[in-house]
Amino acid sequence: GNNLFTLASYKRCSEVFLEIVKFAPDDAPSFNNLASCQANLDRLDEARGNYKKALEIDPKLEIAKRGLENLSR
């Protein structure tokens, strides 16, 4: 998943992380990564929801806080 993000293959990246969170519903970093992929695809409502989900799981996940703040700009 992270390699796909690095390669800017955001559609495939989002598909991979969507599968990951199905099997690991308490994995805050994966929800953050899914949101980042979605944000790069301009799927902002989905991204916002997944950043929030990441923060529900781990309120101290700074990268998710920053991602959510960036969507608000």
PDB file of N, CA, C and O in Angstrom:
ATOM      1  N   GLY A   1       0.800  -1.189   0.000  1.00  0.00           N
ATOM      2  CA  GLY A   1       0.000   0.000   0.000  1.00  0.00           C
ATOM      3  C   GLY A   1       0.848   1.260   0.000  1.00  0.00           C
ATOM      4  O   GLY A   1       0.618   2.155  -0.793  1.00  0.00           O
ATOM      5  N   ASN A   2       1.809   1.355   0.900  1.00  0.00           N
ATOM      6  CA  ASN A   2       2.633   2.566   0.966  1.00  0.00           C
ATOM      7  C   ASN A   2       3.445   2.758  -0.300  1.00  0.00           C
ATOM      8  O   ASN A   2       3.669   3.880  -0.728  1.00  0.00           O
ATOM      9  N   ASN A   3       3.902   1.666  -0.899  1.00  0.00           N
ATOM     10  CA  ASN A   3       4.648   1.772  -2.149  1.00  0.00           C
ATOM     11  C   ASN A   3       3.773   2.340  -3.256  1.00  0.00           C
ATOM     12  O   ASN A   3       4.229   3.135  -4.078  1.00  0.00           O
ATOM     13  N   LEU A   4       2.500   1.938  -3.284  1.00  0.00           N
ATOM     14  CA  LEU A   4       1.575   2.463  -4.288  1.00  0.00           C
ATOM     15  C   LEU A   4       1.366   3.959  -4.088  1.00  0.00           C
ATOM     16  O   LEU A   4       1.259   4.706  -5.052  1.00  0.00           O
ATOM     17  N   PHE A   5       1.303   4.394  -2.827  1.00  0.00           N
ATOM     18  CA  PHE A   5       1.159   5.822  -2.551  1.00  0.00           C
ATOM     19  C   PHE A   5       2.383   6.569  -3.071  1.00  0.00           C
ATOM     20  O   PHE A   5       2.265   7.591  -3.730  1.00  0.00           O
ATOM     21  N   THR A   6       3.552   6.036  -2.786  1.00  0.00           N
ATOM     22  CA  THR A   6       4.796   6.658  -3.230  1.00  0.00           C
ATOM     23  C   THR A   6       4.842   6.767  -4.754  1.00  0.00           C
ATOM     24  O   THR A   6       5.336   7.751  -5.300  1.00  0.00           O
ATOM     25  N   LEU A   7       4.297   5.768  -5.427  1.00  0.00           N
ATOM     26  CA  LEU A   7       4.278   5.770  -6.887  1.00  0.00           C
ATOM     27  C   LEU A   7       3.123   6.589  -7.450  1.00  0.00           C
ATOM     28  O   LEU A   7       2.923   6.632  -8.654  1.00  0.00           O
ATOM     29  N   ALA A   8       2.342   7.207  -6.574  1.00  0.00           N
ATOM     30  CA  ALA A   8       1.188   8.033  -6.949  1.00  0.00           C
ATOM     31  C   ALA A   8       0.099   7.213  -7.637  1.00  0.00           C
ATOM     32  O   ALA A   8      -0.640   7.717  -8.454  1.00  0.00           O
ATOM     33  N   SER A   9       0.014   5.956  -7.285  1.00  0.00           N
ATOM     34  CA  SER A   9      -1.053   5.096  -7.781  1.00  0.00           C
ATOM     35  C   SER A   9      -2.170   5.094  -6.730  1.00  0.00           C
ATOM     36  O   SER A   9      -2.417   4.106  -6.044  1.00  0.00           O
ATOM     37  N   TYR A  10      -2.822   6.256  -6.601  1.00  0.00           N
ATOM     38  CA  TYR A  10      -3.741   6.474  -5.490  1.00  0.00           C
ATOM     39  C   TYR A  10      -4.992   5.599  -5.553  1.00  0.00           C
ATOM     40  O   TYR A  10      -5.508   5.188  -4.524  1.00  0.00           O
ATOM     41  N   LYS A  11      -5.468   5.313  -6.754  1.00  0.00           N
ATOM     42  CA  LYS A  11      -6.664   4.467  -6.867  1.00  0.00           C
ATOM     43  C   LYS A  11      -6.370   3.075  -6.329  1.00  0.00           C
ATOM     44  O   LYS A  11      -7.098   2.535  -5.501  1.00  0.00           O
ATOM     45  N   ARG A  12      -5.285   2.484  -6.783  1.00  0.00           N
ATOM     46  CA  ARG A  12      -4.915   1.143  -6.314  1.00  0.00           C
ATOM     47  C   ARG A  12      -4.549   1.191  -4.826  1.00  0.00           C
ATOM     48  O   ARG A  12      -4.890   0.280  -4.076  1.00  0.00           O
ATOM     49  N   CYS A  13      -3.886   2.237  -4.422  1.00  0.00           N
ATOM     50  CA  CYS A  13      -3.523   2.420  -3.017  1.00  0.00           C
ATOM     51  C   CYS A  13      -4.782   2.412  -2.145  1.00  0.00           C
ATOM     52  O   CYS A  13      -4.837   1.733  -1.118  1.00  0.00           O
ATOM     53  N   SER A  14      -5.799   3.155  -2.557  1.00  0.00           N
ATOM     54  CA  SER A  14      -7.024   3.202  -1.759  1.00  0.00           C
ATOM     55  C   SER A  14      -7.697   1.838  -1.723  1.00  0.00           C
ATOM     56  O   SER A  14      -8.250   1.442  -0.696  1.00  0.00           O
ATOM     57  N   GLU A  15      -7.647   1.103  -2.828  1.00  0.00           N
ATOM     58  CA  GLU A  15      -8.231  -0.244  -2.852  1.00  0.00           C
ATOM     59  C   GLU A  15      -7.520  -1.172  -1.873  1.00  0.00           C
ATOM     60  O   GLU A  15      -8.156  -1.939  -1.153  1.00  0.00           O
ATOM     61  N   VAL A  16      -6.207  -1.093  -1.833  1.00  0.00           N
ATOM     62  CA  VAL A  16      -5.419  -1.938  -0.937  1.00  0.00           C
ATOM     63  C   VAL A  16      -5.729  -1.608   0.522  1.00  0.00           C
ATOM     64  O   VAL A  16      -6.001  -2.500   1.333  1.00  0.00           O
ATOM     65  N   PHE A  17      -5.711  -0.313   0.867  1.00  0.00           N
ATOM     66  CA  PHE A  17      -5.971   0.048   2.262  1.00  0.00           C
ATOM     67  C   PHE A  17      -7.419  -0.202   2.667  1.00  0.00           C
ATOM     68  O   PHE A  17      -7.690  -0.496   3.824  1.00  0.00           O
ATOM     69  N   LEU A  18      -8.342  -0.132   1.719  1.00  0.00           N
ATOM     70  CA  LEU A  18      -9.730  -0.467   2.027  1.00  0.00           C
ATOM     71  C   LEU A  18      -9.836  -1.933   2.445  1.00  0.00           C
ATOM     72  O   LEU A  18     -10.548  -2.268   3.393  1.00  0.00           O
ATOM     73  N   GLU A  19      -9.103  -2.792   1.781  1.00  0.00           N
ATOM     74  CA  GLU A  19      -9.077  -4.208   2.163  1.00  0.00           C
ATOM     75  C   GLU A  19      -8.394  -4.401   3.517  1.00  0.00           C
ATOM     76  O   GLU A  19      -8.843  -5.190   4.337  1.00  0.00           O
ATOM     77  N   ILE A  20      -7.320  -3.674   3.745  1.00  0.00           N
ATOM     78  CA  ILE A  20      -6.593  -3.803   5.011  1.00  0.00           C
ATOM     79  C   ILE A  20      -7.489  -3.441   6.181  1.00  0.00           C
ATOM     80  O   ILE A  20      -7.544  -4.163   7.181  1.00  0.00           O
ATOM     81  N   VAL A  21      -8.220  -2.323   6.079  1.00  0.00           N
ATOM     82  CA  VAL A  21      -9.044  -1.900   7.216  1.00  0.00           C
ATOM     83  C   VAL A  21     -10.234  -2.825   7.451  1.00  0.00           C
ATOM     84  O   VAL A  21     -10.756  -2.883   8.552  1.00  0.00           O
ATOM     85  N   LYS A  22     -10.637  -3.560   6.419  1.00  0.00           N
ATOM     86  CA  LYS A  22     -11.694  -4.564   6.619  1.00  0.00           C
ATOM     87  C   LYS A  22     -11.213  -5.651   7.573  1.00  0.00           C
ATOM     88  O   LYS A  22     -11.974  -6.154   8.386  1.00  0.00           O
ATOM     89  N   PHE A  23      -9.947  -6.021   7.440  1.00  0.00           N
ATOM     90  CA  PHE A  23      -9.382  -7.097   8.261  1.00  0.00           C
ATOM     91  C   PHE A  23      -8.709  -6.592   9.530  1.00  0.00           C
ATOM     92  O   PHE A  23      -8.443  -7.374  10.443  1.00  0.00           O
ATOM     93  N   ALA A  24      -8.426  -5.292   9.568  1.00  0.00           N
ATOM     94  CA  ALA A  24      -7.781  -4.699  10.744  1.00  0.00           C
ATOM     95  C   ALA A  24      -8.525  -3.411  11.108  1.00  0.00           C
ATOM     96  O   ALA A  24      -7.999  -2.316  10.930  1.00  0.00           O
ATOM     97  N   PRO A  25      -9.752  -3.541  11.609  1.00  0.00           N
ATOM     98  CA  PRO A  25     -10.592  -2.355  11.843  1.00  0.00           C
ATOM     99  C   PRO A  25     -10.112  -1.451  12.976  1.00  0.00           C
ATOM    100  O   PRO A  25     -10.680  -0.368  13.160  1.00  0.00           O
ATOM    101  N   ASP A  26      -9.080  -1.851  13.697  1.00  0.00           N
ATOM    102  CA  ASP A  26      -8.526  -1.013  14.759  1.00  0.00           C
ATOM    103  C   ASP A  26      -7.144  -0.469  14.404  1.00  0.00           C
ATOM    104  O   ASP A  26      -6.408  -0.017  15.279  1.00  0.00           O
ATOM    105  N   ASP A  27      -6.800  -0.491  13.127  1.00  0.00           N
ATOM    106  CA  ASP A  27      -5.483  -0.057  12.668  1.00  0.00           C
ATOM    107  C   ASP A  27      -5.555   1.405  12.212  1.00  0.00           C
ATOM    108  O   ASP A  27      -5.831   1.701  11.045  1.00  0.00           O
ATOM    109  N   ALA A  28      -5.327   2.311  13.136  1.00  0.00           N
ATOM    110  CA  ALA A  28      -5.421   3.745  12.852  1.00  0.00           C
ATOM    111  C   ALA A  28      -4.509   4.186  11.697  1.00  0.00           C
ATOM    112  O   ALA A  28      -4.957   4.937  10.829  1.00  0.00           O
ATOM    113  N   PRO A  29      -3.246   3.745  11.641  1.00  0.00           N
ATOM    114  CA  PRO A  29      -2.397   4.172  10.526  1.00  0.00           C
ATOM    115  C   PRO A  29      -2.952   3.752   9.155  1.00  0.00           C
ATOM    116  O   PRO A  29      -2.813   4.497   8.187  1.00  0.00           O
ATOM    117  N   SER A  30      -3.601   2.600   9.087  1.00  0.00           N
ATOM    118  CA  SER A  30      -4.165   2.184   7.802  1.00  0.00           C
ATOM    119  C   SER A  30      -5.353   3.054   7.408  1.00  0.00           C
ATOM    120  O   SER A  30      -5.529   3.372   6.228  1.00  0.00           O
ATOM    121  N   PHE A  31      -6.166   3.462   8.382  1.00  0.00           N
ATOM    122  CA  PHE A  31      -7.255   4.401   8.072  1.00  0.00           C
ATOM    123  C   PHE A  31      -6.684   5.739   7.619  1.00  0.00           C
ATOM    124  O   PHE A  31      -7.209   6.371   6.693  1.00  0.00           O
ATOM    125  N   ASN A  32      -5.602   6.174   8.257  1.00  0.00           N
ATOM    126  CA  ASN A  32      -4.932   7.397   7.831  1.00  0.00           C
ATOM    127  C   ASN A  32      -4.418   7.255   6.404  1.00  0.00           C
ATOM    128  O   ASN A  32      -4.596   8.159   5.579  1.00  0.00           O
ATOM    129  N   ASN A  33      -3.791   6.146   6.097  1.00  0.00           N
ATOM    130  CA  ASN A  33      -3.248   5.943   4.755  1.00  0.00           C
ATOM    131  C   ASN A  33      -4.364   5.881   3.712  1.00  0.00           C
ATOM    132  O   ASN A  33      -4.222   6.428   2.610  1.00  0.00           O
ATOM    133  N   LEU A  34      -5.454   5.217   4.049  1.00  0.00           N
ATOM    134  CA  LEU A  34      -6.609   5.171   3.153  1.00  0.00           C
ATOM    135  C   LEU A  34      -7.107   6.589   2.896  1.00  0.00           C
ATOM    136  O   LEU A  34      -7.360   6.974   1.739  1.00  0.00           O
ATOM    137  N   ALA A  35      -7.229   7.380   3.943  1.00  0.00           N
ATOM    138  CA  ALA A  35      -7.690   8.758   3.800  1.00  0.00           C
ATOM    139  C   ALA A  35      -6.747   9.574   2.921  1.00  0.00           C
ATOM    140  O   ALA A  35      -7.202  10.364   2.082  1.00  0.00           O
ATOM    141  N   SER A  36      -5.462   9.380   3.082  1.00  0.00           N
ATOM    142  CA  SER A  36      -4.493  10.118   2.267  1.00  0.00           C
ATOM    143  C   SER A  36      -4.638   9.775   0.793  1.00  0.00           C
ATOM    144  O   SER A  36      -4.592  10.663  -0.069  1.00  0.00           O
ATOM    145  N   CYS A  37      -4.828   8.503   0.499  1.00  0.00           N
ATOM    146  CA  CYS A  37      -5.052   8.086  -0.894  1.00  0.00           C
ATOM    147  C   CYS A  37      -6.325   8.726  -1.433  1.00  0.00           C
ATOM    148  O   CYS A  37      -6.349   9.251  -2.554  1.00  0.00           O
ATOM    149  N   GLN A  38      -7.395   8.684  -0.642  1.00  0.00           N
ATOM    150  CA  GLN A  38      -8.667   9.247  -1.072  1.00  0.00           C
ATOM    151  C   GLN A  38      -8.564  10.759  -1.280  1.00  0.00           C
ATOM    152  O   GLN A  38      -9.136  11.291  -2.234  1.00  0.00           O
ATOM    153  N   ALA A  39      -7.839  11.434  -0.414  1.00  0.00           N
ATOM    154  CA  ALA A  39      -7.665  12.875  -0.565  1.00  0.00           C
ATOM    155  C   ALA A  39      -6.972  13.205  -1.885  1.00  0.00           C
ATOM    156  O   ALA A  39      -7.353  14.156  -2.574  1.00  0.00           O
ATOM    157  N   ASN A  40      -6.001  12.397  -2.247  1.00  0.00           N
ATOM    158  CA  ASN A  40      -5.293  12.620  -3.512  1.00  0.00           C
ATOM    159  C   ASN A  40      -6.153  12.311  -4.726  1.00  0.00           C
ATOM    160  O   ASN A  40      -5.825  12.732  -5.835  1.00  0.00           O
ATOM    161  N   LEU A  41      -7.233  11.592  -4.520  1.00  0.00           N
ATOM    162  CA  LEU A  41      -8.188  11.306  -5.592  1.00  0.00           C
ATOM    163  C   LEU A  41      -9.365  12.289  -5.568  1.00  0.00           C
ATOM    164  O   LEU A  41     -10.336  12.111  -6.296  1.00  0.00           O
ATOM    165  N   ASP A  42      -9.275  13.315  -4.723  1.00  0.00           N
ATOM    166  CA  ASP A  42     -10.342  14.305  -4.529  1.00  0.00           C
ATOM    167  C   ASP A  42     -11.633  13.684  -4.012  1.00  0.00           C
ATOM    168  O   ASP A  42     -12.714  14.211  -4.237  1.00  0.00           O
ATOM    169  N   ARG A  43     -11.512  12.578  -3.307  1.00  0.00           N
ATOM    170  CA  ARG A  43     -12.657  11.958  -2.632  1.00  0.00           C
ATOM    171  C   ARG A  43     -12.640  12.457  -1.185  1.00  0.00           C
ATOM    172  O   ARG A  43     -12.374  11.719  -0.247  1.00  0.00           O
ATOM    173  N   LEU A  44     -12.916  13.742  -1.058  1.00  0.00           N
ATOM    174  CA  LEU A  44     -12.659  14.451   0.197  1.00  0.00           C
ATOM    175  C   LEU A  44     -13.587  14.032   1.331  1.00  0.00           C
ATOM    176  O   LEU A  44     -13.152  13.973   2.479  1.00  0.00           O
ATOM    177  N   ASP A  45     -14.853  13.766   1.035  1.00  0.00           N
ATOM    178  CA  ASP A  45     -15.760  13.335   2.104  1.00  0.00           C
ATOM    179  C   ASP A  45     -15.326  11.993   2.678  1.00  0.00           C
ATOM    180  O   ASP A  45     -15.338  11.795   3.891  1.00  0.00           O
ATOM    181  N   GLU A  46     -14.933  11.075   1.798  1.00  0.00           N
ATOM    182  CA  GLU A  46     -14.447   9.773   2.259  1.00  0.00           C
ATOM    183  C   GLU A  46     -13.159   9.941   3.059  1.00  0.00           C
ATOM    184  O   GLU A  46     -12.973   9.308   4.101  1.00  0.00           O
ATOM    185  N   ALA A  47     -12.270  10.771   2.543  1.00  0.00           N
ATOM    186  CA  ALA A  47     -10.998  11.015   3.232  1.00  0.00           C
ATOM    187  C   ALA A  47     -11.249  11.594   4.625  1.00  0.00           C
ATOM    188  O   ALA A  47     -10.667  11.130   5.610  1.00  0.00           O
ATOM    189  N   ARG A  48     -12.126  12.571   4.703  1.00  0.00           N
ATOM    190  CA  ARG A  48     -12.447  13.197   5.992  1.00  0.00           C
ATOM    191  C   ARG A  48     -12.949  12.145   6.981  1.00  0.00           C
ATOM    192  O   ARG A  48     -12.511  12.097   8.141  1.00  0.00           O
ATOM    193  N   GLY A  49     -13.852  11.286   6.529  1.00  0.00           N
ATOM    194  CA  GLY A  49     -14.384  10.242   7.394  1.00  0.00           C
ATOM    195  C   GLY A  49     -13.327   9.279   7.874  1.00  0.00           C
ATOM    196  O   GLY A  49     -13.338   8.854   9.041  1.00  0.00           O
ATOM    197  N   ASN A  50     -12.391   8.943   7.012  1.00  0.00           N
ATOM    198  CA  ASN A  50     -11.352   7.981   7.405  1.00  0.00           C
ATOM    199  C   ASN A  50     -10.268   8.619   8.268  1.00  0.00           C
ATOM    200  O   ASN A  50      -9.713   7.942   9.140  1.00  0.00           O
ATOM    201  N   TYR A  51      -9.985   9.909   8.067  1.00  0.00           N
ATOM    202  CA  TYR A  51      -9.091  10.593   9.011  1.00  0.00           C
ATOM    203  C   TYR A  51      -9.736  10.609  10.394  1.00  0.00           C
ATOM    204  O   TYR A  51      -9.082  10.366  11.405  1.00  0.00           O
ATOM    205  N   LYS A  52     -11.031  10.898  10.433  1.00  0.00           N
ATOM    206  CA  LYS A  52     -11.740  10.926  11.717  1.00  0.00           C
ATOM    207  C   LYS A  52     -11.747   9.544  12.368  1.00  0.00           C
ATOM    208  O   LYS A  52     -11.579   9.425  13.578  1.00  0.00           O
ATOM    209  N   LYS A  53     -11.933   8.505  11.564  1.00  0.00           N
ATOM    210  CA  LYS A  53     -11.908   7.138  12.094  1.00  0.00           C
ATOM    211  C   LYS A  53     -10.534   6.832  12.684  1.00  0.00           C
ATOM    212  O   LYS A  53     -10.427   6.247  13.767  1.00  0.00           O
ATOM    213  N   ALA A  54      -9.480   7.231  11.985  1.00  0.00           N
ATOM    214  CA  ALA A  54      -8.117   7.018  12.496  1.00  0.00           C
ATOM    215  C   ALA A  54      -7.950   7.703  13.848  1.00  0.00           C
ATOM    216  O   ALA A  54      -7.367   7.129  14.776  1.00  0.00           O
ATOM    217  N   LEU A  55      -8.511   8.902  13.973  1.00  0.00           N
ATOM    218  CA  LEU A  55      -8.374   9.651  15.223  1.00  0.00           C
ATOM    219  C   LEU A  55      -9.267   9.112  16.328  1.00  0.00           C
ATOM    220  O   LEU A  55      -8.947   9.247  17.503  1.00  0.00           O
ATOM    221  N   GLU A  56     -10.374   8.482  15.979  1.00  0.00           N
ATOM    222  CA  GLU A  56     -11.197   7.814  16.985  1.00  0.00           C
ATOM    223  C   GLU A  56     -10.421   6.659  17.607  1.00  0.00           C
ATOM    224  O   GLU A  56     -10.481   6.432  18.810  1.00  0.00           O
ATOM    225  N   ILE A  57      -9.691   5.948  16.766  1.00  0.00           N
ATOM    226  CA  ILE A  57      -8.912   4.800  17.228  1.00  0.00           C
ATOM    227  C   ILE A  57      -7.689   5.268  18.018  1.00  0.00           C
ATOM    228  O   ILE A  57      -7.368   4.720  19.068  1.00  0.00           O
ATOM    229  N   ASP A  58      -7.004   6.268  17.479  1.00  0.00           N
ATOM    230  CA  ASP A  58      -5.782   6.788  18.112  1.00  0.00           C
ATOM    231  C   ASP A  58      -5.802   8.312  18.082  1.00  0.00           C
ATOM    232  O   ASP A  58      -5.342   8.924  17.107  1.00  0.00           O
ATOM    233  N   PRO A  59      -6.345   8.944  19.107  1.00  0.00           N
ATOM    234  CA  PRO A  59      -6.451  10.400  19.135  1.00  0.00           C
ATOM    235  C   PRO A  59      -5.110  11.135  19.069  1.00  0.00           C
ATOM    236  O   PRO A  59      -5.087  12.332  18.804  1.00  0.00           O
ATOM    237  N   LYS A  60      -4.024  10.437  19.282  1.00  0.00           N
ATOM    238  CA  LYS A  60      -2.708  11.077  19.261  1.00  0.00           C
ATOM    239  C   LYS A  60      -1.995  10.933  17.915  1.00  0.00           C
ATOM    240  O   LYS A  60      -0.840  11.346  17.786  1.00  0.00           O
ATOM    241  N   LEU A  61      -2.664  10.377  16.919  1.00  0.00           N
ATOM    242  CA  LEU A  61      -2.046  10.148  15.607  1.00  0.00           C
ATOM    243  C   LEU A  61      -1.914  11.486  14.868  1.00  0.00           C
ATOM    244  O   LEU A  61      -2.836  11.944  14.183  1.00  0.00           O
ATOM    245  N   GLU A  62      -0.764  12.111  15.033  1.00  0.00           N
ATOM    246  CA  GLU A  62      -0.536  13.466  14.521  1.00  0.00           C
ATOM    247  C   GLU A  62      -0.709  13.568  13.010  1.00  0.00           C
ATOM    248  O   GLU A  62      -1.221  14.569  12.507  1.00  0.00           O
ATOM    249  N   ILE A  63      -0.276  12.556  12.284  1.00  0.00           N
ATOM    250  CA  ILE A  63      -0.361  12.630  10.831  1.00  0.00           C
ATOM    251  C   ILE A  63      -1.823  12.682  10.366  1.00  0.00           C
ATOM    252  O   ILE A  63      -2.148  13.362   9.406  1.00  0.00           O
ATOM    253  N   ALA A  64      -2.703  12.007  11.090  1.00  0.00           N
ATOM    254  CA  ALA A  64      -4.129  12.067  10.763  1.00  0.00           C
ATOM    255  C   ALA A  64      -4.697  13.437  11.117  1.00  0.00           C
ATOM    256  O   ALA A  64      -5.538  13.977  10.388  1.00  0.00           O
ATOM    257  N   LYS A  65      -4.235  14.019  12.207  1.00  0.00           N
ATOM    258  CA  LYS A  65      -4.667  15.380  12.567  1.00  0.00           C
ATOM    259  C   LYS A  65      -4.289  16.362  11.468  1.00  0.00           C
ATOM    260  O   LYS A  65      -5.094  17.199  11.062  1.00  0.00           O
ATOM    261  N   ARG A  66      -3.046  16.250  10.987  1.00  0.00           N
ATOM    262  CA  ARG A  66      -2.583  17.148   9.928  1.00  0.00           C
ATOM    263  C   ARG A  66      -3.359  16.927   8.625  1.00  0.00           C
ATOM    264  O   ARG A  66      -3.709  17.877   7.940  1.00  0.00           O
ATOM    265  N   GLY A  67      -3.634  15.671   8.307  1.00  0.00           N
ATOM    266  CA  GLY A  67      -4.398  15.372   7.100  1.00  0.00           C
ATOM    267  C   GLY A  67      -5.788  15.977   7.159  1.00  0.00           C
ATOM    268  O   GLY A  67      -6.253  16.586   6.184  1.00  0.00           O
ATOM    269  N   LEU A  68      -6.436  15.843   8.282  1.00  0.00           N
ATOM    270  CA  LEU A  68      -7.769  16.399   8.467  1.00  0.00           C
ATOM    271  C   LEU A  68      -7.719  17.935   8.390  1.00  0.00           C
ATOM    272  O   LEU A  68      -8.580  18.558   7.750  1.00  0.00           O
ATOM    273  N   GLU A  69      -6.718  18.527   9.003  1.00  0.00           N
ATOM    274  CA  GLU A  69      -6.562  19.994   8.943  1.00  0.00           C
ATOM    275  C   GLU A  69      -6.351  20.457   7.496  1.00  0.00           C
ATOM    276  O   GLU A  69      -6.905  21.466   7.077  1.00  0.00           O
ATOM    277  N   ASN A  70      -5.571  19.697   6.724  1.00  0.00           N
ATOM    278  CA  ASN A  70      -5.312  20.072   5.330  1.00  0.00           C
ATOM    279  C   ASN A  70      -6.591  20.029   4.502  1.00  0.00           C
ATOM    280  O   ASN A  70      -6.744  20.822   3.572  1.00  0.00           O
ATOM    281  N   LEU A  71      -7.506  19.132   4.827  1.00  0.00           N
ATOM    282  CA  LEU A  71      -8.771  19.068   4.093  1.00  0.00           C
ATOM    283  C   LEU A  71      -9.644  20.277   4.398  1.00  0.00           C
ATOM    284  O   LEU A  71     -10.499  20.639   3.586  1.00  0.00           O
ATOM    285  N   SER A  72      -9.429  20.881   5.529  1.00  0.00           N
ATOM    286  CA  SER A  72     -10.244  22.024   5.944  1.00  0.00           C
ATOM    287  C   SER A  72      -9.775  23.339   5.316  1.00  0.00           C
ATOM    288  O   SER A  72     -10.429  24.360   5.478  1.00  0.00           O
ATOM    289  N   ARG A  73      -8.686  23.297   4.610  1.00  0.00           N
ATOM    290  CA  ARG A  73      -8.142  24.523   3.998  1.00  0.00           C
ATOM    291  C   ARG A  73      -8.757  24.788   2.655  1.00  0.00           C
ATOM    292  O   ARG A  73      -9.265  24.039   1.963  1.00  0.00           O
TER     293      ARG A  73
END
